[in-house]
Coordinates of C-alpha atoms in Angstrom, one line a residue:
M1 CA -45.8 -90.5 -21.3
A2 CA -48.7 -89.2 -23.9
H3 CA -51.0 -91.8 -22.5
I4 CA -50.6 -90.6 -18.7
N5 CA -51.0 -86.7 -19.9
N6 CA -54.2 -87.8 -21.6
V7 CA -55.6 -89.2 -18.6
I8 CA -54.3 -86.6 -16.5
K9 CA -56.3 -84.1 -18.8
I10 CA -59.6 -86.1 -18.8
K11 CA -59.8 -86.4 -15.1
S12 CA -58.9 -82.7 -14.6
L13 CA -61.2 -81.3 -17.5
S14 CA -64.4 -83.8 -15.9
Y15 CA -63.2 -82.5 -12.2
N16 CA -63.4 -78.8 -13.4
L17 CA -66.8 -79.5 -15.4
L18 CA -68.2 -80.5 -12.1
K19 CA -66.8 -77.5 -10.1
Q20 CA -67.9 -74.9 -12.6
K21 CA -71.5 -76.3 -12.2
L22 CA -71.4 -76.8 -8.6
L23 CA -71.9 -80.7 -8.6
S24 CA -70.5 -83.7 -7.4
A25 CA -70.0 -87.2 -9.0
T26 CA -73.0 -88.4 -7.0
D27 CA -75.2 -85.8 -8.8
I28 CA -74.5 -87.6 -12.1
T29 CA -76.9 -90.6 -13.1
A30 CA -74.3 -91.7 -15.9
I31 CA -71.9 -90.3 -18.5
G32 CA -72.4 -90.8 -22.2
C33 CA -69.5 -91.7 -24.1
H34 CA -69.7 -92.6 -27.8
G35 CA -65.9 -92.6 -28.5
Q36 CA -64.3 -90.7 -31.6
T37 CA -65.9 -91.9 -34.7
V38 CA -63.1 -93.3 -37.0
C39 CA -64.9 -94.8 -39.9
H40 CA -68.6 -95.0 -40.4
Q41 CA -70.4 -96.8 -43.5
P42 CA -74.1 -97.3 -42.2
T43 CA -75.3 -98.9 -45.3
G44 CA -74.1 -101.2 -48.1
Q45 CA -73.7 -105.5 -47.8
R46 CA -71.8 -104.9 -44.6
P47 CA -72.5 -101.9 -42.8
F48 CA -70.0 -101.0 -39.8
T49 CA -68.7 -98.3 -37.7
L50 CA -65.8 -97.8 -35.8
Q51 CA -65.1 -95.4 -32.6
L52 CA -61.9 -95.2 -30.9
G53 CA -62.7 -94.7 -27.0
D54 CA -62.6 -97.0 -23.7
N55 CA -65.6 -96.6 -21.6
N56 CA -63.9 -98.9 -19.1
R57 CA -61.0 -96.1 -18.7
V58 CA -63.8 -93.5 -18.1
I59 CA -65.3 -95.5 -15.1
A60 CA -61.9 -96.1 -13.8
L61 CA -61.1 -92.3 -13.8
R62 CA -64.4 -91.0 -12.7
N63 CA -65.8 -94.2 -10.8
M64 CA -69.3 -93.3 -12.3
T65 CA -71.7 -95.2 -14.6
V66 CA -70.9 -95.0 -18.2
V67 CA -73.2 -95.7 -21.3
G68 CA -71.5 -96.1 -24.9
D69 CA -71.5 -97.9 -28.1
F70 CA -74.3 -96.1 -29.2
R71 CA -74.0 -96.2 -33.0
R72 CA -73.3 -99.9 -33.3
R73 CA -76.2 -100.8 -31.1
D74 CA -78.2 -98.3 -33.1
M75 CA -77.2 -100.2 -36.3
V76 CA -77.9 -103.7 -35.2
Y77 CA -81.6 -102.4 -34.8
G78 CA -81.4 -101.0 -38.3
G79 CA -80.6 -97.5 -37.8
Q80 CA -78.1 -95.2 -39.4
G81 CA -75.7 -95.2 -36.3
A82 CA -76.8 -91.8 -35.1
P83 CA -79.6 -92.4 -32.8
L84 CA -79.2 -88.8 -30.9
V85 CA -79.8 -86.9 -33.9
L86 CA -83.3 -86.9 -33.6
L87 CA -83.4 -86.0 -30.1
F88 CA -81.2 -82.8 -31.0
I89 CA -83.2 -81.8 -33.9
I90 CA -86.5 -81.9 -31.5
I91 CA -84.8 -79.9 -28.5
Y92 CA -83.5 -77.2 -31.3
L93 CA -87.0 -76.9 -32.8
V94 CA -88.6 -76.6 -29.3
I95 CA -86.1 -73.9 -28.4
L96 CA -86.6 -72.1 -31.9
I97 CA -90.4 -72.2 -31.5
K98 CA -89.7 -70.7 -28.1
I99 CA -87.8 -67.9 -29.4
V100 CA -90.1 -67.2 -32.4
L101 CA -93.3 -67.4 -30.4
F102 CA -92.5 -65.5 -27.0

């Protein structure tokens, strides 16, 4: 029963977000879904990361393109499993500079 309630909650939250932003599902190119990190050890002899989440379930609920598994892919290419951190820092700095200069 808890599983059904969570499915209803996800569907409702995503619908409400689209409605609030005056968007439809066709306005969205893709949903990024990395999951919930349970354990993350990016260094050592056997680096690994474990996320909970099922992109297939998100696809079934919203019928939209879903991209995910960011952490493991980043680690395969030698990263720390945090590929979006640099992007966040860049955006944050640009906003901060605009506030200070203007």
